[in-house]
XYZ file of C-alpha atoms in Angstrom:
698
model
C 43.877 -69.264 -112.126
C 45.993 -71.055 -114.245
C 47.874 -69.447 -116.592
C 45.689 -70.333 -119.931
C 42.699 -69.044 -118.369
C 44.407 -66.394 -117.338
C 45.619 -64.693 -121.504
C 41.811 -65.421 -122.632
C 40.567 -63.366 -120.070
C 43.332 -61.009 -120.404
C 42.960 -60.663 -124.676
C 39.724 -60.070 -123.923
C 39.290 -56.980 -121.556
C 41.916 -55.517 -123.848
C 39.547 -56.174 -126.186
C 37.237 -53.834 -124.998
C 39.578 -50.958 -123.729
C 40.451 -50.918 -127.322
C 37.208 -50.775 -128.228
C 35.745 -48.467 -124.907
C 38.175 -45.469 -125.332
C 37.106 -44.449 -128.997
C 33.702 -44.395 -127.802
C 34.032 -43.069 -125.129
C 36.057 -39.629 -127.368
C 33.176 -39.766 -129.062
C 30.674 -39.484 -125.980
C 32.714 -36.584 -125.115
C 31.604 -34.710 -128.140
C 7.502 -59.126 -97.049
C 8.943 -62.735 -97.120
C 6.401 -63.458 -100.603
C 6.636 -63.198 -103.724
C 5.641 -60.227 -105.368
C 2.994 -61.909 -106.863
C -0.760 -62.277 -106.456
C -3.367 -61.500 -108.437
C -2.455 -58.292 -109.526
C 1.212 -58.044 -108.884
C 0.912 -56.289 -105.482
C 4.059 -54.457 -104.438
C 5.012 -54.182 -100.650
C 6.238 -50.440 -100.509
C 7.532 -49.864 -96.675
C 10.495 -47.749 -95.084
C 13.939 -49.555 -95.452
C 14.609 -49.365 -91.935
C 11.267 -51.106 -90.678
C 11.815 -53.561 -92.859
C 15.381 -54.425 -92.137
C 14.324 -54.217 -88.669
C 11.327 -56.518 -88.370
C 11.675 -58.700 -90.773
C 12.219 -62.362 -89.380
C 14.783 -64.059 -91.774
C 18.257 -63.389 -89.788
C 20.513 -62.943 -92.751
C 17.468 -62.033 -95.246
C 18.378 -58.617 -97.729
C 15.659 -57.909 -99.935
C 17.034 -55.822 -102.399
C 16.296 -52.122 -103.717
C 16.366 -52.452 -107.160
C 16.113 -48.699 -108.098
C 18.256 -47.537 -105.324
C 21.138 -49.759 -106.597
C 20.732 -48.922 -110.111
C 21.506 -45.499 -109.819
C 25.403 -47.130 -108.447
C 28.323 -46.160 -110.954
C 29.470 -49.273 -112.770
C 31.917 -50.419 -115.100
C 31.085 -49.667 -119.085
C 27.875 -47.952 -117.231
C 25.439 -50.608 -117.725
C 23.513 -50.723 -114.125
C 24.188 -54.408 -112.950
C 22.396 -56.311 -110.137
C 25.209 -58.678 -109.434
C 28.225 -56.184 -109.010
C 25.961 -54.023 -106.198
C 25.077 -57.189 -104.723
C 28.567 -57.634 -104.358
C 28.555 -54.092 -102.174
C 26.489 -55.270 -99.305
C 28.228 -56.928 -95.838
C 29.170 -60.145 -95.707
C 29.098 -60.906 -99.267
C 31.915 -60.606 -101.808
C 32.920 -61.144 -105.448
C 35.235 -63.189 -107.067
C 37.404 -60.859 -108.667
C 37.555 -57.674 -109.675
C 36.151 -58.989 -113.296
C 33.333 -61.160 -111.816
C 29.749 -60.955 -111.002
C 29.866 -64.088 -109.439
C 29.576 -63.458 -105.159
C 30.859 -65.556 -102.511
C 28.960 -65.723 -99.297
C 30.040 -66.018 -95.454
C 32.538 -68.046 -96.206
C 30.656 -70.294 -99.977
C 31.523 -69.697 -103.554
C 29.699 -68.374 -106.157
C 28.979 -72.087 -106.801
C 27.232 -72.878 -103.206
C 24.419 -69.749 -104.266
C 21.816 -71.074 -106.154
C 20.260 -67.939 -108.353
C 16.555 -68.021 -109.475
C 14.505 -66.322 -112.054
C 10.508 -66.864 -111.246
C 11.742 -70.147 -110.032
C 13.792 -71.517 -112.638
C 17.481 -71.688 -111.597
C 20.486 -70.199 -113.717
C 23.700 -71.105 -113.485
C 25.701 -68.904 -115.305
C 24.910 -65.187 -114.021
C 27.625 -63.395 -116.255
C 28.410 -62.235 -119.930
C 31.719 -62.017 -121.167
C 32.994 -64.097 -118.585
C 31.841 -62.050 -115.996
C 32.668 -58.378 -117.218
C 28.384 -58.798 -117.107
C 25.369 -59.762 -115.572
C 23.244 -62.447 -117.396
C 20.364 -60.162 -115.984
C 18.687 -57.004 -117.692
C 18.039 -54.472 -114.858
C 14.239 -53.638 -116.781
C 13.292 -57.138 -116.555
C 13.722 -57.476 -112.918
C 10.364 -56.501 -110.447
C 12.180 -57.376 -107.085
C 15.316 -59.573 -105.507
C 16.207 -61.195 -102.054
C 18.742 -62.824 -101.163
C 19.533 -65.029 -98.018
C 22.271 -64.883 -96.759
C 22.410 -69.225 -95.885
C 19.805 -68.650 -93.180
C 17.293 -69.946 -96.400
C 13.835 -70.964 -94.937
C 12.265 -74.556 -96.071
C 10.764 -73.362 -99.867
C 13.994 -72.737 -100.983
C 16.932 -75.668 -101.436
C 19.665 -76.054 -103.875
C 22.006 -74.809 -102.241
C 24.165 -74.900 -99.274
C 25.743 -71.337 -99.600
C 22.787 -68.660 -100.364
C 20.396 -68.192 -102.222
C 19.800 -65.456 -104.548
C 15.245 -65.181 -105.776
C 14.716 -63.061 -108.372
C 10.824 -62.278 -109.474
C 10.757 -60.755 -113.009
C 8.649 -57.699 -113.897
C 4.971 -58.065 -115.289
C 3.735 -56.071 -118.456
C 1.396 -52.228 -117.608
C -1.923 -53.697 -118.685
C -3.660 -50.173 -119.333
C -0.938 -48.501 -121.123
C 2.456 -48.756 -123.561
C 5.337 -47.937 -121.474
C 9.009 -48.207 -123.197
C 12.753 -48.340 -121.627
C 15.841 -47.227 -124.743
C 19.236 -47.170 -123.122
C 22.158 -47.103 -125.038
C 25.910 -47.102 -123.491
C 29.457 -47.643 -124.894
C 29.486 -51.359 -125.417
C 25.700 -52.218 -124.533
C 22.046 -51.310 -125.889
C 18.775 -51.870 -123.831
C 15.449 -51.734 -124.436
C 11.930 -53.061 -122.691
C 8.972 -52.729 -124.381
C 5.530 -53.600 -121.785
C 1.576 -52.752 -122.237
C -2.207 -54.591 -122.201
C -2.387 -57.024 -124.686
C -6.117 -57.283 -123.476
C -6.941 -54.531 -121.626
C -6.636 -54.718 -117.965
C -6.687 -58.822 -118.734
C -3.466 -59.252 -120.056
C -0.258 -58.064 -120.692
C 3.421 -58.129 -121.576
C 6.987 -57.413 -121.099
C 9.604 -57.505 -123.128
C 13.103 -56.779 -122.780
C 16.192 -56.984 -125.031
C 19.886 -56.279 -124.910
C 22.674 -56.527 -126.944
C 26.020 -55.759 -127.136
C 27.577 -54.152 -130.588
C 31.372 -54.807 -129.540
C 32.287 -56.432 -132.627
C 30.915 -53.814 -134.720
C 33.523 -51.223 -133.700
C 35.987 -54.698 -133.810
C 35.656 -55.392 -138.167
C 37.218 -52.300 -138.893
C 40.350 -52.650 -136.953
C 43.182 -54.741 -139.232
C 44.592 -56.311 -135.558
C 41.053 -57.651 -134.202
C 39.201 -58.178 -137.338
C 39.449 -62.043 -137.103
C 37.567 -62.086 -133.203
C 33.956 -62.741 -132.693
C 32.890 -60.480 -129.109
C 29.190 -60.234 -128.309
C 26.715 -61.124 -126.073
C 23.091 -61.066 -125.877
C 19.799 -61.689 -122.600
C 16.092 -61.550 -124.464
C 13.920 -61.405 -121.688
C 9.912 -62.025 -122.479
C 6.554 -62.043 -119.470
C 3.063 -62.871 -120.187
C 0.504 -62.316 -117.710
C -3.397 -63.748 -118.391
C -5.833 -63.656 -115.901
C -8.335 -66.520 -116.641
C -11.040 -65.946 -113.998
C -10.922 -63.598 -110.706
C -9.200 -66.336 -108.822
C -7.251 -67.653 -110.975
C -4.018 -66.039 -113.457
C -1.642 -67.650 -115.364
C 2.289 -66.087 -115.454
C 4.421 -67.311 -118.769
C 8.402 -65.661 -118.151
C 11.149 -66.722 -120.494
C 15.231 -65.778 -120.272
C 17.757 -66.909 -122.802
C 21.227 -65.123 -123.049
C 24.238 -66.465 -125.049
C 27.876 -65.220 -125.766
C 30.056 -65.699 -128.668
C 33.682 -65.093 -127.837
C 36.744 -66.303 -130.442
C 40.388 -64.514 -129.801
C 41.716 -65.437 -133.561
C 42.847 -69.019 -133.847
C 43.346 -69.497 -130.062
C 40.003 -69.226 -127.905
C 36.263 -70.009 -129.447
C 34.059 -69.101 -126.503
C 30.446 -69.914 -126.929
C 27.574 -70.568 -123.164
C 23.744 -70.179 -123.003
C 21.532 -69.849 -120.176
C 17.704 -70.771 -121.401
C 14.900 -70.416 -118.976
C 11.692 -70.990 -118.573
C 8.459 -71.400 -116.144
C 4.903 -71.446 -116.393
C 3.082 -70.592 -113.142
C -0.486 -70.844 -112.347
C -1.391 -68.495 -109.307
C -4.994 -69.460 -107.870
C -6.512 -67.224 -104.536
C -7.885 -69.281 -102.437
C -9.653 -66.422 -99.607
C -8.423 -63.631 -98.344
C -4.532 -63.597 -98.879
C -4.193 -67.019 -99.310
C -2.629 -68.887 -102.282
C -1.590 -71.769 -104.108
C 0.078 -72.067 -106.823
C 1.359 -74.514 -109.339
C 4.522 -74.175 -112.127
C 6.636 -76.252 -114.707
C 9.488 -74.828 -114.932
C 13.002 -75.487 -117.396
C 16.557 -74.443 -116.548
C 19.545 -75.261 -119.896
C 22.714 -74.184 -119.174
C 25.554 -75.493 -122.321
C 29.047 -74.729 -123.030
C 30.810 -74.999 -126.333
C 33.986 -74.438 -125.773
C 37.762 -74.838 -127.721
C 41.251 -73.461 -127.457
C 44.858 -74.335 -128.975
C 46.852 -72.336 -126.693
C 50.493 -73.163 -125.235
C 50.513 -76.463 -127.185
C 47.163 -77.428 -125.773
C 44.673 -78.013 -128.488
C 41.050 -78.918 -126.992
C 37.568 -79.047 -128.065
C 35.471 -79.623 -125.451
C 31.339 -78.996 -124.158
C 29.424 -79.621 -121.300
C 25.749 -78.472 -119.994
C 22.938 -78.687 -116.935
C 19.213 -79.276 -118.160
C 16.838 -80.097 -115.293
C 13.010 -79.717 -115.704
C 10.525 -80.503 -113.257
C 7.402 -79.148 -111.191
C 6.852 -77.123 -108.091
C 3.340 -76.660 -106.104
C 2.922 -74.262 -102.704
C 0.149 -73.192 -100.957
C 0.493 -70.268 -98.852
C -2.221 -70.149 -95.224
C -3.160 -67.838 -93.205
C -4.273 -68.736 -90.088
C -4.832 -66.569 -86.920
C -1.223 -66.030 -85.923
C 0.153 -68.375 -88.268
C 1.401 -68.079 -91.649
C 1.844 -71.507 -93.152
C 3.997 -71.873 -96.499
C 4.071 -75.848 -97.848
C 4.470 -77.505 -100.548
C 6.489 -80.215 -102.472
C 8.861 -79.932 -105.735
C 10.023 -83.097 -108.276
C 12.492 -82.279 -110.306
C 14.853 -84.322 -113.226
C 18.817 -83.243 -114.284
C 20.634 -84.265 -116.532
C 24.928 -82.854 -116.265
C 26.806 -83.141 -118.398
C 30.349 -82.612 -116.736
C 32.398 -82.305 -119.895
C 32.844 -84.028 -123.558
C 36.213 -83.506 -125.456
C 38.201 -83.582 -128.565
C 41.740 -84.185 -127.678
C 43.979 -85.077 -131.013
C 41.843 -88.888 -131.693
C 40.462 -88.871 -128.019
C 37.449 -88.475 -128.065
C 35.548 -88.673 -123.978
C 32.162 -88.004 -122.817
C 30.330 -87.977 -119.119
C 26.890 -87.041 -118.364
C 25.015 -88.190 -115.507
C 21.716 -88.066 -114.614
C 19.537 -87.702 -111.860
C 15.889 -87.796 -109.950
C 15.598 -84.984 -106.900
C 12.309 -84.189 -104.721
C 11.727 -81.823 -102.032
C 9.531 -81.400 -99.493
C 8.662 -79.024 -96.791
C 6.741 -76.848 -94.239
C 7.237 -73.537 -93.023
C 5.166 -71.602 -90.673
C 5.835 -67.777 -89.240
C 4.451 -67.323 -85.953
C 3.672 -64.494 -84.053
C 4.462 -64.167 -80.835
C 3.808 -61.713 -77.982
C 5.240 -58.691 -77.520
C 5.696 -58.898 -81.369
C 7.858 -62.022 -81.434
C 8.160 -63.803 -84.997
C 9.455 -67.162 -85.278
C 10.160 -68.312 -88.429
C 10.399 -72.362 -88.264
C 10.368 -75.156 -90.723
C 11.220 -78.914 -92.262
C 12.670 -79.555 -95.715
C 12.607 -83.182 -96.939
C 15.467 -83.742 -99.412
C 15.762 -87.528 -101.922
C 18.006 -87.357 -104.119
C 18.555 -90.569 -107.061
C 21.273 -90.444 -108.955
C 20.235 -92.562 -112.051
C 21.920 -94.568 -114.591
C 21.215 -94.504 -118.353
C 24.368 -92.015 -119.296
C 27.985 -92.679 -118.213
C 28.885 -96.232 -115.782
C 29.767 -95.193 -112.352
C 32.357 -96.914 -110.885
C 34.756 -97.308 -107.205
C 38.219 -95.843 -107.117
C 41.150 -97.208 -105.128
C 43.760 -94.989 -102.845
C 45.011 -93.404 -105.648
C 41.951 -92.601 -107.162
C 42.011 -95.353 -109.866
C 38.955 -97.376 -111.297
C 39.203 -100.737 -110.050
C 35.595 -101.740 -110.921
C 32.579 -100.030 -113.155
C 29.049 -100.511 -112.306
C 26.300 -100.111 -115.389
C 22.597 -99.385 -114.894
C 19.656 -98.956 -117.364
C 18.399 -95.639 -117.972
C 16.265 -94.102 -114.952
C 17.520 -97.058 -112.622
C 18.404 -95.219 -109.565
C 21.335 -96.365 -108.708
C 21.723 -95.062 -104.939
C 18.921 -92.966 -102.603
C 20.044 -90.151 -100.051
C 17.611 -88.895 -97.770
C 17.685 -85.483 -96.145
C 16.205 -83.701 -93.565
C 16.794 -79.874 -93.129
C 15.333 -78.023 -90.216
C 15.530 -73.799 -90.678
C 14.451 -71.444 -87.947
C 14.743 -67.741 -87.658
C 13.608 -65.646 -84.327
C 13.111 -62.099 -83.672
C 13.318 -60.776 -80.396
C 11.909 -56.835 -80.303
C 13.517 -55.894 -77.599
C 12.185 -51.955 -77.692
C 10.042 -50.562 -80.880
C 13.638 -48.896 -82.699
C 15.568 -52.641 -81.577
C 15.529 -55.939 -82.101
C 17.351 -58.956 -82.325
C 17.740 -62.041 -84.255
C 18.772 -65.321 -84.399
C 18.990 -68.548 -86.252
C 20.123 -72.120 -87.957
C 19.629 -73.876 -90.932
C 20.567 -76.724 -92.277
C 21.007 -77.307 -96.544
C 22.549 -79.493 -98.986
C 23.464 -79.106 -102.587
C 23.570 -82.041 -105.035
C 25.166 -80.166 -107.894
C 28.726 -79.505 -107.270
C 31.582 -76.844 -109.694
C 34.701 -77.926 -109.901
C 37.292 -75.165 -110.723
C 40.816 -74.727 -112.190
C 40.211 -70.761 -111.271
C 38.900 -68.378 -108.548
C 36.035 -67.552 -110.651
C 32.987 -68.362 -112.796
C 34.206 -69.226 -116.092
C 32.993 -71.431 -119.523
C 35.526 -73.593 -118.805
C 33.884 -74.491 -115.081
C 33.037 -78.316 -115.365
C 30.035 -79.122 -112.816
C 29.182 -83.202 -111.476
C 25.598 -84.790 -109.531
C 26.064 -86.723 -106.690
C 26.878 -89.716 -107.165
C 27.816 -93.159 -105.406
C 31.115 -91.899 -105.236
C 30.370 -87.270 -104.173
C 27.850 -87.298 -101.004
C 25.463 -84.951 -101.068
C 26.982 -81.303 -99.893
C 25.906 -80.798 -95.939
C 25.623 -76.850 -94.167
C 25.257 -76.090 -90.996
C 24.982 -72.239 -89.810
C 24.026 -70.491 -86.666
C 23.525 -66.960 -86.838
C 23.226 -63.927 -84.803
C 22.262 -59.986 -85.279
C 21.205 -56.734 -83.517
C 19.432 -54.801 -85.244
C 18.602 -51.222 -84.705
C 17.457 -47.485 -86.632
C 16.059 -43.959 -85.015
C 13.094 -42.874 -84.126
C 12.391 -41.117 -88.091
C 13.774 -44.042 -89.529
C 17.161 -41.971 -91.175
C 19.511 -44.099 -90.098
C 19.476 -48.480 -89.131
C 22.378 -50.660 -88.692
C 23.106 -54.004 -88.051
C 25.102 -56.212 -86.448
C 25.616 -59.889 -87.786
C 27.618 -63.059 -86.489
C 27.769 -66.335 -87.532
C 29.403 -69.716 -88.439
C 28.885 -71.826 -91.078
C 29.941 -75.464 -91.142
C 30.334 -78.032 -94.804
C 30.475 -81.642 -95.345
C 31.352 -83.002 -98.816
C 33.892 -80.105 -99.951
C 35.566 -81.141 -102.814
C 38.630 -80.174 -104.044
C 41.727 -80.885 -106.101
C 43.117 -83.697 -105.925
C 47.250 -83.079 -106.101
C 48.751 -82.763 -109.200
C 45.252 -82.350 -110.681
C 43.217 -80.264 -113.377
C 39.966 -79.945 -114.247
C 41.234 -81.537 -117.680
C 43.682 -84.757 -116.398
C 40.243 -87.449 -116.698
C 36.924 -87.240 -117.711
C 36.203 -89.134 -114.986
C 35.232 -85.764 -112.487
C 35.365 -88.260 -109.342
C 39.077 -89.676 -109.903
C 39.954 -85.427 -109.814
C 38.310 -85.004 -106.764
C 38.771 -85.148 -102.459
C 35.973 -84.797 -100.562
C 36.465 -83.055 -96.613
C 35.222 -80.147 -94.384
C 35.295 -76.715 -94.794
C 34.565 -74.861 -92.018
C 33.884 -70.347 -91.870
C 32.679 -68.296 -89.370
C 32.750 -64.196 -89.627
C 31.286 -61.113 -88.526
C 28.939 -58.152 -90.481
C 28.503 -54.638 -89.931
C 26.471 -52.358 -91.529
C 25.289 -48.821 -90.738
C 22.846 -47.073 -93.376
C 21.653 -43.515 -94.034
C 18.113 -43.677 -95.642
C 16.815 -39.966 -95.995
C 17.982 -36.572 -97.416
C 19.842 -35.203 -99.587
C 23.029 -37.912 -99.267
C 22.266 -41.158 -99.001
C 24.385 -45.088 -98.982
C 25.525 -47.307 -95.740
C 28.778 -48.190 -94.588
C 29.323 -52.076 -94.723
C 32.110 -53.990 -93.502
C 33.005 -57.633 -93.066
C 35.886 -59.715 -91.062
C 35.799 -63.633 -92.111
C 37.505 -66.442 -92.178
C 37.477 -69.826 -94.519
C 38.846 -72.751 -94.115
C 38.909 -75.935 -95.604
C 40.617 -79.372 -94.557
C 40.919 -82.447 -96.652
C 42.541 -86.082 -95.532
C 45.594 -85.960 -98.671
C 45.427 -82.768 -99.579
C 47.866 -80.907 -97.376
C 48.944 -83.255 -94.989
C 45.188 -83.356 -93.814
C 45.658 -80.395 -91.918
C 43.516 -77.418 -92.038
C 44.364 -74.534 -94.914
C 42.924 -71.590 -96.251
C 40.153 -71.551 -98.191
C 40.460 -70.364 -102.062
C 38.676 -67.835 -101.259
C 39.870 -67.140 -97.901
C 39.704 -63.159 -97.596
C 39.612 -61.128 -93.853
C 38.884 -57.247 -94.152
C 36.124 -56.151 -96.915
C 34.965 -52.357 -96.762
C 32.314 -50.596 -98.789
C 31.354 -47.401 -98.654
C 28.352 -46.355 -101.399
C 26.776 -42.739 -101.320
C 24.818 -41.307 -103.331
C 23.469 -37.327 -103.384
C 20.642 -34.892 -104.569
C 22.197 -32.270 -106.024
C 19.178 -30.651 -107.500
C 15.889 -31.802 -109.546
C 17.636 -33.243 -111.809
C 21.164 -34.403 -111.076
C 22.297 -37.151 -108.450
C 25.816 -38.037 -107.465
C 26.780 -41.798 -106.983
C 30.837 -42.556 -105.193
C 31.515 -46.039 -104.463
C 35.117 -47.474 -102.607
C 36.103 -50.623 -101.680
C 38.723 -52.121 -100.031
C 39.225 -56.183 -100.186
C 42.556 -56.921 -98.105
C 44.548 -60.159 -99.731
C 42.953 -63.155 -100.755
C 44.896 -66.540 -100.185
C 46.601 -68.429 -102.872
C 49.519 -71.427 -103.688
C 52.944 -70.248 -104.407
C 55.771 -72.748 -104.743
C 58.138 -73.115 -101.831
C 60.390 -73.960 -103.853
C 61.540 -76.055 -107.098
C 64.133 -78.781 -108.479
C 65.546 -79.593 -112.290
C 64.640 -83.085 -113.659
C 66.172 -83.661 -117.247
C 66.902 -79.807 -118.188
C 63.144 -78.763 -116.999
C 62.406 -76.776 -113.171
C 59.355 -78.493 -111.507
C 58.085 -76.446 -108.241
C 57.413 -77.676 -105.104
C 54.747 -77.013 -103.121
C 54.570 -77.203 -99.694
C 51.826 -75.645 -98.413
C 48.267 -74.788 -100.537
C 46.721 -71.484 -100.070
C 50.023 -70.080 -98.015
C 50.241 -66.746 -99.223
C 48.682 -63.420 -99.263
C 47.753 -61.351 -103.076
C 48.009 -57.923 -101.785
C 45.483 -55.559 -101.346
C 42.576 -54.703 -103.601
C 40.794 -51.251 -103.485
C 39.143 -48.272 -105.802
C 36.319 -45.098 -106.363
C 34.356 -45.527 -108.958
C 32.501 -42.205 -109.608
C 28.777 -41.423 -111.096
C 26.362 -38.865 -111.888
C 22.946 -39.034 -114.173
C 20.825 -35.895 -115.420
C 17.516 -37.058 -115.901
C 14.659 -34.310 -116.770
C 10.890 -35.194 -117.698
C 8.874 -33.901 -120.417
C 5.414 -33.344 -119.201
C 3.786 -32.769 -122.419
C 5.150 -36.251 -124.380
C 4.940 -38.329 -120.840
C 9.392 -38.669 -121.352
C 11.749 -39.121 -119.267
C 15.584 -38.342 -120.519
C 18.596 -39.423 -118.938
C 22.260 -39.069 -119.467
C 24.419 -41.745 -116.365
C 28.089 -40.683 -116.279
C 30.936 -42.851 -115.084
C 34.366 -43.171 -114.356
C 35.166 -46.635 -112.513
C 38.917 -46.561 -111.344
C 39.417 -43.504 -111.073
C 42.868 -43.216 -109.509
C 44.126 -46.043 -111.542
C 45.018 -48.233 -109.459
C 46.122 -51.708 -110.834
C 44.508 -54.201 -108.013
C 45.693 -57.565 -108.377
C 43.959 -60.817 -110.483
C 46.385 -63.270 -111.179
C 49.701 -63.670 -109.615
C 52.450 -65.730 -111.828
C 55.543 -66.820 -111.115
C 58.352 -66.836 -114.120
C 61.791 -67.738 -114.201
C 64.640 -66.612 -115.560
C 65.745 -67.630 -118.676
C 69.010 -69.769 -116.922
C 66.065 -71.065 -114.476
C 67.731 -70.091 -111.904
C 66.239 -66.969 -110.226
C 62.262 -66.869 -109.406
C 59.535 -64.021 -109.681
C 56.185 -63.385 -108.350
C 54.472 -61.634 -111.707
C 50.983 -59.161 -110.102
C 48.294 -58.880 -113.537
C 45.575 -56.456 -113.472
C 42.803 -55.630 -115.727
C 41.811 -52.209 -115.134
C 43.044 -48.840 -114.919
C 40.793 -46.111 -115.637
C 37.865 -47.162 -117.240
C 34.885 -43.761 -118.469
C 31.695 -44.266 -119.714
C 28.425 -43.066 -120.454
C 24.861 -43.949 -121.753
C 21.763 -42.026 -122.587
C 18.019 -43.557 -121.698
C 14.704 -42.322 -122.839
C 11.387 -43.805 -121.023
C 8.682 -42.651 -122.384
């Protein structure tokens, strides 16, 4: 992470910590989507489900279980809960972004009722963009992805929005230290139409205004969810989902950041016969950033966006032992990698594209309960004209030729065939072996100056120079459970290779040139490792222990002498211990302990002086490691129902980082006044953070 990026993030967290203590003192005194014509919820034992599901590397998340875990600032957060699963790593202590099996957060696709969401964090990652009250189901595919999914070279997180109650009105409201949220659901037409509305807003800005030091700062976020469902006929149903979230952060005259997500989808679900159905979805997704900063003698304002819209259709058929999912999707893209103003210089780069996909996936039940999921996906991607010109480069990254195309004229067409295969072989009723292979591709590429997702990220589409990123992964594992399903365990191993991984050319940064292809070089990546998970599912004490052993490397001609080097997110060991203890009818205690070994980073090997300026020399990329990270979080929940009013009141208390460990967030190298000596300085974001929240449900 660049020092300038860290400073605004550090000041942002300082503001939060300024507001938070005063508030604390006050407080001390199946694999198918879970939608059919009537929102069918599949209920099965978690252990049995994990043993029987055919898709290796798949996690069907228990949202109720995850929502009770302790979180920073007391906000339930599905994105941070996902980071406690085996094979999943947080980008950093202050990020909701997650990395899966050696991939980066930018190589994941997150779907909210079929619409992609590109920035999943509020306040630069301190809060999740998703309100847990609005979620019904969540499934994480860790690389081995069924053919109906695409657009990601690492993982897919499929989120389904919750529908409203058709018979009665219900609501929830929560007040935390830094934000409040609420939801309301009920029938618009009894047994025919329902609505669910969920909203959340932070109120840190209200507490900054009276302070002398921070009164000129802006610091808030909000998100808003609506889902409508309407029964057209006994066989037809419409779902309309709308989601938006916005952040505004202004640190005096130094930083002004604004970013927004907006997605909407209209789905028509038609029941064919028995369990067969077809669904057609119109969808739109937009992500916009508007940023400016004046820091370290740099004054720059810039904007960017990702916008896409299109049509998706899929049909699910049950034919004897076969369950077929067939479909197609057509999508138009517009990506503005950046538009900036630096003094008198105004530059912009916008690209357009058209993507089409066709797929078929078959889940086949064989003898002795062996299950096979086999599919193939065809991806056709065409970068289009009408935006910024395309060009050719020489070896040094300089433009040697420009190409201009008419609006929506195809520049080039890439065709990718992506096979997918996963097999579950039961050895006994309590033990199964799973294995699989998948090829996935991605046509939206992210470029970052740092290791975590921020509003400073730049995005670009596959073009005549930037090729589609293609990942191949093989995985195998053993899954077992106890006879009464009280315990289950799994051990998985994987190997993943990726073509067309991009990284910065030496000496380049995100604002060196407006033409993003001039900043990057393509190469190869590989990652491999093993994941162990042991779970206790019943009794007063439940939870899990997850351990991940992983390697992640990159090889790009022109970088690091063309040798393999550790990727930015290479981290050898991750341990997550999660526990929940039901003390009595009203009290539940929760705790999580995490340990991450040091992450790879680049440090200077030496320095030399030119005209009274010290210049760092780097001999190896990512050749050093940060100190390890570990932290204990605890929480307690008190819940009480009032039968007469059908109301539940709940208090949630928590302490983040109980033993006040100062974990590394940034390693910066600083010179003495005479420049003769250089020392490494570690910066941390959080010490101990208490929290409290009050919830009412009716």
